[in-house]
Amino acid sequence: ANNSKKFKSVIAENKARKHYERNVRKLYKALKEYNLISIHCHNNGRRNLYWLCDEVWNYWEDGFILPLFKYGIEIESIENGYKVSLT
């Protein structure tokens, strides 16, 4: 998907893409660190993981999905949070 219309410039879009990829890596490392295959991230639970899930979800909705495939992460929105799993 061409997201350039949402950004003021190609540079801004590239910065957003790098920010997203960094958050996907952080989420992947957190799941590995906690030795989790799947987790439900709720806004009243682990704030760090919920924030990462929220950031990744927001960019995923904008069409930035390739890093999720690279790290084998699936994410879906659930009531009051997100379900994240490694494939």
C-alpha positions in Angstrom: 0.0 0.0 0.0 1.2 3.5 -0.8 1.1 5.4 2.4 3.0 8.5 1.2 -0.3 10.5 1.1 -0.4 10.3 4.9 3.1 11.7 5.3 4.4 15.2 4.5 7.4 13.7 2.7 9.2 10.5 1.8 11.7 11.2 4.6 8.8 11.3 7.1 7.5 8.1 5.8 10.9 6.4 6.0 11.3 7.6 9.6 7.9 6.2 10.5 8.8 2.9 8.8 12.1 2.7 10.8 10.3 3.5 14.1 7.7 0.8 13.4 10.4 -1.8 12.5 12.3 -0.9 15.8 9.1 -1.5 17.8 8.4 -4.8 16.0 12.0 -5.9 17.0 11.4 -4.8 20.6 8.1 -6.7 20.7 9.8 -9.8 19.4 12.6 -9.5 21.9 10.2 -9.0 24.7 8.2 -12.1 23.8 11.4 -14.1 23.6 12.7 -12.7 26.9 9.5 -13.7 28.7 9.6 -17.0 26.8 6.1 -16.5 25.5 4.5 -18.0 22.4 1.3 -16.0 22.8 0.1 -13.2 25.1 -2.9 -11.1 25.6 -1.8 -7.5 26.2 -4.3 -5.5 28.2 -4.1 -1.8 29.1 -4.2 -2.7 32.8 -1.5 -5.4 32.5 2.2 -5.1 31.6 2.4 -1.5 30.4 5.6 -2.0 28.4 4.1 -4.9 26.3 0.7 -3.1 25.9 2.4 0.0 24.6 4.5 -2.0 22.1 1.4 -3.9 21.0 -0.5 -0.6 20.6 2.3 1.0 18.5 2.7 -2.1 16.3 -1.1 -2.3 15.8 -1.4 1.3 14.8 1.3 1.0 12.1 -0.1 -2.4 11.0 -3.4 -0.7 10.3 -1.5 1.8 8.1 -0.1 -1.0 5.9 3.3 -1.5 7.5 3.2 -5.3 7.8 6.4 -6.8 6.4 8.4 -6.7 9.6 5.6 -8.8 11.3 6.2 -11.5 8.7 9.9 -11.3 9.1 9.7 -12.0 12.8 6.7 -14.3 12.6 4.4 -12.1 14.7 0.6 -12.2 14.5 -1.4 -9.5 16.2 -5.1 -9.0 16.5 -7.2 -6.5 18.4 -9.3 -7.9 21.2 -11.5 -6.3 23.9 -9.3 -3.9 25.9 -6.1 -5.0 24.3 -4.3 -7.2 21.8 -3.5 -10.9 21.2 0.0 -11.4 20.0 1.6 -14.7 19.0 4.7 -16.0 17.4 4.2 -18.3 14.5 
